[in-house]
PDB file of C-alpha atoms in Angstrom:
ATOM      1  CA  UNK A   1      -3.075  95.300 206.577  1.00 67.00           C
ATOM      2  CA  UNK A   2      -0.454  96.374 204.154  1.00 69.00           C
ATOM      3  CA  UNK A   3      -2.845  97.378 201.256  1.00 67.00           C
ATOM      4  CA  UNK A   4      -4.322  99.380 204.430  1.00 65.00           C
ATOM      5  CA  UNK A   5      -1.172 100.974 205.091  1.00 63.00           C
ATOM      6  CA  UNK A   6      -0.338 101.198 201.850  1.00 63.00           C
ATOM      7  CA  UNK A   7      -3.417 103.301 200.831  1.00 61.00           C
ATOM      8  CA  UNK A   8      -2.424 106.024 203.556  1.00 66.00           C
ATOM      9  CA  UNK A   9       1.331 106.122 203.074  1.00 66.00           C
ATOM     10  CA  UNK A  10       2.142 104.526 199.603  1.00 59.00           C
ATOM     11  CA  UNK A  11       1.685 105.794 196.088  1.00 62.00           C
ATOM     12  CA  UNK A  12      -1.727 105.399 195.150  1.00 64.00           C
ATOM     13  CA  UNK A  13      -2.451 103.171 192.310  1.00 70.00           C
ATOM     14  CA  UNK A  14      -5.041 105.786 191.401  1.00 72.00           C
ATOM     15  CA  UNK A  15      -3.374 108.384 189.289  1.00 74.00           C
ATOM     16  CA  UNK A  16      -6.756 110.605 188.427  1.00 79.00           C
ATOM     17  CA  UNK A  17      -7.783 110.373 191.783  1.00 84.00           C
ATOM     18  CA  UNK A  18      -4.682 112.868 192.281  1.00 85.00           C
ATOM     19  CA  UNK A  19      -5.822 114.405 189.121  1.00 88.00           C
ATOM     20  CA  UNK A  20      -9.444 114.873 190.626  1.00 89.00           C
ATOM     21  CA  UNK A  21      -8.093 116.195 194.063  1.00 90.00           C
ATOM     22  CA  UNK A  22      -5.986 119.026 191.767  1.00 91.00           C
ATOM     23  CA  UNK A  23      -9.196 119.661 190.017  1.00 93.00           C
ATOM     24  CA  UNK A  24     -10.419 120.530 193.346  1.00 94.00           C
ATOM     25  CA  UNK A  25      -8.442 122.251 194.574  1.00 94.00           C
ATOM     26  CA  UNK A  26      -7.734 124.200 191.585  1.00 95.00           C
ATOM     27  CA  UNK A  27     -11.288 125.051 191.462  1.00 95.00           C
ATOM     28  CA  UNK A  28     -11.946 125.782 194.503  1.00 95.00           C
ATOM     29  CA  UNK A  29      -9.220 128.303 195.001  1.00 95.00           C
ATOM     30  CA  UNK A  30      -9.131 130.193 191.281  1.00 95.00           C
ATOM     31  CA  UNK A  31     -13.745 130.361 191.992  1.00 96.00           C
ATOM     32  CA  UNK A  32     -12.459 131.900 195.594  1.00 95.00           C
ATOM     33  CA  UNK A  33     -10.272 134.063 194.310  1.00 95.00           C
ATOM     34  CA  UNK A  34     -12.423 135.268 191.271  1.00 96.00           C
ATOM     35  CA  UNK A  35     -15.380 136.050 194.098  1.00 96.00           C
ATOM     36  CA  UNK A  36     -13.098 138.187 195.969  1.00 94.00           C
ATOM     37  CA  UNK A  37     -11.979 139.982 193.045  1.00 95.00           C
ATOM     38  CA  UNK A  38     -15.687 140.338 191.463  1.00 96.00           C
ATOM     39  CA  UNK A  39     -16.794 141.939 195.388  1.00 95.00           C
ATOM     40  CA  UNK A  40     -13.663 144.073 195.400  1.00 93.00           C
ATOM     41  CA  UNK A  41     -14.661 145.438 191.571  1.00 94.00           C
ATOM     42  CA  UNK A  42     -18.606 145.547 192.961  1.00 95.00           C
ATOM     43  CA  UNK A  43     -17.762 147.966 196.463  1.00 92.00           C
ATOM     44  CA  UNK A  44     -14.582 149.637 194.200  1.00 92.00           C
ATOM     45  CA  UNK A  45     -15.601 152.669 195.257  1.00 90.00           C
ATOM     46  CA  UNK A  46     -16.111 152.253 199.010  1.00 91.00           C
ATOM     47  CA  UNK A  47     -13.167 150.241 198.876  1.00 88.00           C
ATOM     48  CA  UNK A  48     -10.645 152.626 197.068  1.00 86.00           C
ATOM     49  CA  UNK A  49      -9.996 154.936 199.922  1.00 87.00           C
ATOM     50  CA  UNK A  50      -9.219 152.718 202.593  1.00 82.00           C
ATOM     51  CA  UNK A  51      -7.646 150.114 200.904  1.00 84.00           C
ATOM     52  CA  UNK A  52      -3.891 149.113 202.785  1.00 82.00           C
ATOM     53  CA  UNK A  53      -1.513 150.801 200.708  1.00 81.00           C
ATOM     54  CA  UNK A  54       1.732 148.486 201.131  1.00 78.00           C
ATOM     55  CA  UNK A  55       4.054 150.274 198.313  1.00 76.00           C
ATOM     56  CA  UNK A  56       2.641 153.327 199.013  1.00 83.00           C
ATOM     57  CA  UNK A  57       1.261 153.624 195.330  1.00 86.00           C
ATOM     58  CA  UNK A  58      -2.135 154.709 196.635  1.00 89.00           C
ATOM     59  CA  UNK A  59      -4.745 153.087 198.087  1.00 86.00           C
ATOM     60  CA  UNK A  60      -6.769 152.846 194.772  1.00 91.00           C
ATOM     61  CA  UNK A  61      -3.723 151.949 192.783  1.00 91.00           C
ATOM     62  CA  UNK A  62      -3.395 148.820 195.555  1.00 90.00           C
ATOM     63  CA  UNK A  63      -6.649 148.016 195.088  1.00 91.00           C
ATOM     64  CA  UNK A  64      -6.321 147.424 191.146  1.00 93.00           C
ATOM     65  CA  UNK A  65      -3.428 145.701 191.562  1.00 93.00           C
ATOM     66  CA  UNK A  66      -5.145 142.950 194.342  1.00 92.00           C
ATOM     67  CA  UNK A  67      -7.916 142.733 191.751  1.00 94.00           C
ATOM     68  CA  UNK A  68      -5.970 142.609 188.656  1.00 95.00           C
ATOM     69  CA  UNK A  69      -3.842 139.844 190.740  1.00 94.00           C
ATOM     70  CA  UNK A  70      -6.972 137.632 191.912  1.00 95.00           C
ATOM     71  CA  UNK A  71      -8.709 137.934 189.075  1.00 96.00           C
ATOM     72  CA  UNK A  72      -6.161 136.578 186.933  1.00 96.00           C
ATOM     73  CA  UNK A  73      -4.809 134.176 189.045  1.00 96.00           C
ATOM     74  CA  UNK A  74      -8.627 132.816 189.867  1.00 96.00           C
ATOM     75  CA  UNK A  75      -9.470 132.333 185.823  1.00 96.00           C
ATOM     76  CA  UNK A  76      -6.157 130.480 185.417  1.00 96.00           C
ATOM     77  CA  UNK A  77      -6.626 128.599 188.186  1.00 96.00           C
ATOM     78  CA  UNK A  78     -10.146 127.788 186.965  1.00 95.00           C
ATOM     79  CA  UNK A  79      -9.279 126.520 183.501  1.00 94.00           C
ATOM     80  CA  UNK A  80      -5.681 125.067 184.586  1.00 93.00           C
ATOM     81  CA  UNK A  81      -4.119 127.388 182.131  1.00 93.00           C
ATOM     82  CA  UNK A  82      -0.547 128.559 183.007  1.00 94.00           C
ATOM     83  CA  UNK A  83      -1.123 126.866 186.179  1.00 94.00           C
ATOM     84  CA  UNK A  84       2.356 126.786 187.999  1.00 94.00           C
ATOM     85  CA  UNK A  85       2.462 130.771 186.919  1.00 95.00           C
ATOM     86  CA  UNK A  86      -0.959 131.536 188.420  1.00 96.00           C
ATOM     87  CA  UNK A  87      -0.078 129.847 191.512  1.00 95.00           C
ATOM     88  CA  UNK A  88       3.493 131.338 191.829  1.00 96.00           C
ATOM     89  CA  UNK A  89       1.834 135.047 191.607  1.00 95.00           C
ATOM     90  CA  UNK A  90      -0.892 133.630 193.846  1.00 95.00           C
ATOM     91  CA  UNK A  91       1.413 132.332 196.409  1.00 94.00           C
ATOM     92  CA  UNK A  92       3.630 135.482 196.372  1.00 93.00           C
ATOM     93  CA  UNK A  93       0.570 138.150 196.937  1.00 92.00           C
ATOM     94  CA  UNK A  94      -1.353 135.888 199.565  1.00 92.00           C
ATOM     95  CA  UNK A  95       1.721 135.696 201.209  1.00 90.00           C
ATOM     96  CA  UNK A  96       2.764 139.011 201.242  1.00 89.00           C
ATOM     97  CA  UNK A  97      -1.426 139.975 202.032  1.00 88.00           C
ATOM     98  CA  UNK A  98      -1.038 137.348 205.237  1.00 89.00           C
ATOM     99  CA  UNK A  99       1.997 138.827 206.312  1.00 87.00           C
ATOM    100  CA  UNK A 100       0.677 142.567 205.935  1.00 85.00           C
ATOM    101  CA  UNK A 101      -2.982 141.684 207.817  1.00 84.00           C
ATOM    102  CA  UNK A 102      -1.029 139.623 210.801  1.00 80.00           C
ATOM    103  CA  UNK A 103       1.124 142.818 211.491  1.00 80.00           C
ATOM    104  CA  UNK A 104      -1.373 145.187 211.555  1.00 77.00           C
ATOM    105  CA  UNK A 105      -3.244 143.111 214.381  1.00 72.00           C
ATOM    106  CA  UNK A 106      -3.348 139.452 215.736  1.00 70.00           C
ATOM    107  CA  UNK A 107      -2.218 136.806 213.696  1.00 67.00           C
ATOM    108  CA  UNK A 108      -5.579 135.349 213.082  1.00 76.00           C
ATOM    109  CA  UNK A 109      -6.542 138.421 211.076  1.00 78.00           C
ATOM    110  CA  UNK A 110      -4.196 136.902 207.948  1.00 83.00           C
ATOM    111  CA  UNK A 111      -5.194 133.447 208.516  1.00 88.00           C
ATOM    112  CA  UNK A 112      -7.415 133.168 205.446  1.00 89.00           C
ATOM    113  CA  UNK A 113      -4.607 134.445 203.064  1.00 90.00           C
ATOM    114  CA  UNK A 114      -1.881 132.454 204.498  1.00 91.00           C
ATOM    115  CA  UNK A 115      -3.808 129.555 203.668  1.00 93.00           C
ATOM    116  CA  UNK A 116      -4.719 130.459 200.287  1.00 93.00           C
ATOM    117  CA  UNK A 117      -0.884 130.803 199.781  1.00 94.00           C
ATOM    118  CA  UNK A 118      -0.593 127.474 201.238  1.00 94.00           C
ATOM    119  CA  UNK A 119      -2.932 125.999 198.565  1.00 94.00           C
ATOM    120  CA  UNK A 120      -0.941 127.744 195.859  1.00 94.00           C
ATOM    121  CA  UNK A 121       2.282 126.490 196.981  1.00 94.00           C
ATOM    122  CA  UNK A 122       0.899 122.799 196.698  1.00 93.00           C
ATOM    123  CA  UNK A 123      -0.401 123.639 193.223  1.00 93.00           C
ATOM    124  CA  UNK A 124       3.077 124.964 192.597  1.00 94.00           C
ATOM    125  CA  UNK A 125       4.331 122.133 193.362  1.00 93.00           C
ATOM    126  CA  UNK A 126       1.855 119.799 191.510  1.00 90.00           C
ATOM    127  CA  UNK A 127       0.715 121.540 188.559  1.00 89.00           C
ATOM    128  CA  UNK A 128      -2.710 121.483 187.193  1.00 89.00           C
ATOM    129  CA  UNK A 129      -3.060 117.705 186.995  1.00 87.00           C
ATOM    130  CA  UNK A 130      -4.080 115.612 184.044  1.00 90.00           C
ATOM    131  CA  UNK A 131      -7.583 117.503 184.248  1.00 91.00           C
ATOM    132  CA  UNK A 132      -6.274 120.736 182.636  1.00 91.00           C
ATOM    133  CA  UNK A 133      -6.579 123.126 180.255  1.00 92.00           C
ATOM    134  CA  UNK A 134      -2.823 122.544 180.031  1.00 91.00           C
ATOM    135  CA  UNK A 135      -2.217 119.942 179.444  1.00 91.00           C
ATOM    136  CA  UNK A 136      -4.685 118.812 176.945  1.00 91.00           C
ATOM    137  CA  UNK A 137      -3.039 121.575 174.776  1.00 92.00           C
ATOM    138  CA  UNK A 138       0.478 119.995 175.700  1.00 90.00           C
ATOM    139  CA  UNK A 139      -0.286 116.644 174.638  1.00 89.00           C
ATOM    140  CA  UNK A 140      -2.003 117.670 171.030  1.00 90.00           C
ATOM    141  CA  UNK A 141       1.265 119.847 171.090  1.00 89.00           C
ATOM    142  CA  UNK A 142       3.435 116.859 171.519  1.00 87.00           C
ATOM    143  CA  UNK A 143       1.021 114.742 168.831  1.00 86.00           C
ATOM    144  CA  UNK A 144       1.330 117.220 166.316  1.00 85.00           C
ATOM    145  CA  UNK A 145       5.209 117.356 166.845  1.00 79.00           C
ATOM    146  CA  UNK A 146       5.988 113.262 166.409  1.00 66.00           C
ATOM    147  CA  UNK A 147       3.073 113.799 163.408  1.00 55.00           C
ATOM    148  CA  UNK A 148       5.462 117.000 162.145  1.00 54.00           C
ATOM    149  CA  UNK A 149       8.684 114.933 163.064  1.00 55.00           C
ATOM    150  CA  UNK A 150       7.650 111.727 161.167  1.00 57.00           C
ATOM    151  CA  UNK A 151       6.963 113.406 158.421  1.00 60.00           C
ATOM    152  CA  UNK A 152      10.237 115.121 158.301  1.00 63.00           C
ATOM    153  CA  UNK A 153      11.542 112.117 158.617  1.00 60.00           C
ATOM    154  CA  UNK A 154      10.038 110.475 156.173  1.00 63.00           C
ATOM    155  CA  UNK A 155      10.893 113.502 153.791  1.00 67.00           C
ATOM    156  CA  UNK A 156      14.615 113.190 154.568  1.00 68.00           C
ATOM    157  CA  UNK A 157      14.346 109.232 154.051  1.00 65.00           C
ATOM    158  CA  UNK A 158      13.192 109.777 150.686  1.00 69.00           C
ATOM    159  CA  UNK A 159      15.514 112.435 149.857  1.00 73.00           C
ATOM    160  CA  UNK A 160      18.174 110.408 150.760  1.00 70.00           C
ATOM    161  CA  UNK A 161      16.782 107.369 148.918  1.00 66.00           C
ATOM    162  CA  UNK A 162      16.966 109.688 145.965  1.00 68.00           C
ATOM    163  CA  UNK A 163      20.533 111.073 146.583  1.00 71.00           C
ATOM    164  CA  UNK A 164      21.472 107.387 146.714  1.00 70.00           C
ATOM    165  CA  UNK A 165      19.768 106.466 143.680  1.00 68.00           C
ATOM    166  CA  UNK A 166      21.782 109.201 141.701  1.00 66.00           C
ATOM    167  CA  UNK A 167      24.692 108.533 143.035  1.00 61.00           C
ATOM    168  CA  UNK A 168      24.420 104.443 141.989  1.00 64.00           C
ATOM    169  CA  UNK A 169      22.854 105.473 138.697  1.00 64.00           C
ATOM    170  CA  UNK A 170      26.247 107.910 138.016  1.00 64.00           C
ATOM    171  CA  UNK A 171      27.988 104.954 138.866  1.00 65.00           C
ATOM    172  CA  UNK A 172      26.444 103.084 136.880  1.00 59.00           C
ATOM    173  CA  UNK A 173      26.852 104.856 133.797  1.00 63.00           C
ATOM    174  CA  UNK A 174      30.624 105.851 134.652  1.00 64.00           C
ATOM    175  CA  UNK A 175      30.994 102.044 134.636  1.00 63.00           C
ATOM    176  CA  UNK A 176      28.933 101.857 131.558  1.00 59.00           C
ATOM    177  CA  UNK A 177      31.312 104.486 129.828  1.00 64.00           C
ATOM    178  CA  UNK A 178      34.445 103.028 130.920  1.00 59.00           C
ATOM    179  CA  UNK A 179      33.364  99.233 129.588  1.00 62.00           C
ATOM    180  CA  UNK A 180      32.093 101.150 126.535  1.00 61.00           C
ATOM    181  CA  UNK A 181      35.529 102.646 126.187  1.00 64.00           C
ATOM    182  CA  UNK A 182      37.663  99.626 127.406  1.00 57.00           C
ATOM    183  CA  UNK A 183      35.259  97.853 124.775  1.00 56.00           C
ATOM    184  CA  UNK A 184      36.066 100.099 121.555  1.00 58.00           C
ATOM    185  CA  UNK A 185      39.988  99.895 122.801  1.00 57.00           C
ATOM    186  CA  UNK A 186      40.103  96.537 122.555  1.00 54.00           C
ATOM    187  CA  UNK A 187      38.504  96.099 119.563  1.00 55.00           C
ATOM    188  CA  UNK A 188      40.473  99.199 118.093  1.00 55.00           C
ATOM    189  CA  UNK A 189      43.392  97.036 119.319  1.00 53.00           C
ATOM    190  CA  UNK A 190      42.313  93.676 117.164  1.00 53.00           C
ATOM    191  CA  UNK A 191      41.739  95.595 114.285  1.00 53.00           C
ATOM    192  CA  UNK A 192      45.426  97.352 114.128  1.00 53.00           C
ATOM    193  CA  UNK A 193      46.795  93.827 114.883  1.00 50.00           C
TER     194      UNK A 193
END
């Protein structure tokens, strides 16, 4: 019973089963959003005039911004690239959209963009997941860096190895010259004697 309970409250001992359910989500929201914004670029012309004008920019100038804003969002979404970004804008702008549609009638009418906002605030939240462009980049990023470091390291080792081996080899001789000179003073001293 407790693994039970475990399993529905706990942490799961599946890490890329969280990974997989990001994936999903991830794709299924950026491939939304990038249909939406391919339709809106396919009717752009029937669509330009009556567009909801928000800022009061103009209707067509709205209507480049939603698609500029979808499409970008969707591809980053899609290749979990700049994830938490993507899904800030996304969040903001389906928001704003769900807010906009529910005033202008009932409440169901923004329904579909609050919950698209609602997605992007739990990818927010999450991040891409292990299953990302992202973070496959971060963690050749991070190899390359302990590579870089170690090799620095290495390189300062060695210079200091070498620092210390001049310094004991100028030791060495000062010691060298100093016997060599006590040396010929003594025996400059049993000669006068």
């Amino acid at each position: 019973m407790k693994k039970l309970l475990a399993l529905f409250t706990g942490p799961t001992r599946y890490p890329y089963l969280n990974d997989g359910l990001l994936l999903l989500v991830r794709l299924t929201i950026g491939s939304a959003m990038l249909y939406h914004a391919i339709t809106k670029i396919l009717q752009f012309s029937a669509l330009a005039p009556s567009f909801m004008d928000p800022f009061a920019l103009g209707s067509t100038a709205s209507l480049v911004i939603a698609i500029t804003i979808q499409s970008i969002t969707g591809l980053a979404l899609v290749l979990g690239f700049f994830t938490r970004p993507a899904a800030l804008l996304l969040c903001g702008a389906m928001g704003f959209a769900a807010y906009t549609l529910g005033t202008q009638g009932s409440l169901l009418n923004g329904e579909p963009a609050a919950l698209y906002s609602v997605f992007a605030f739990s990818l927010l939240i999450q991040g891409g997941g292990r299953i990302s462009l992202e973070h496959v980049l971060v963690k050749r990023y991070k190899a390359a860096g302990a590579v870089g470091s170690s090799d620095k390291a290495k390189t300062k080792a060695k210079e200091k190895a070498a620092t210390e081996q001049t310094a004991s080899d100028k030791t060495a001789t000062d010691k060298a010259s100093a016997d060599t000179q006590a040396h010929s003073s003594d025996e400059k001293s049993t000669t006068t004697a």
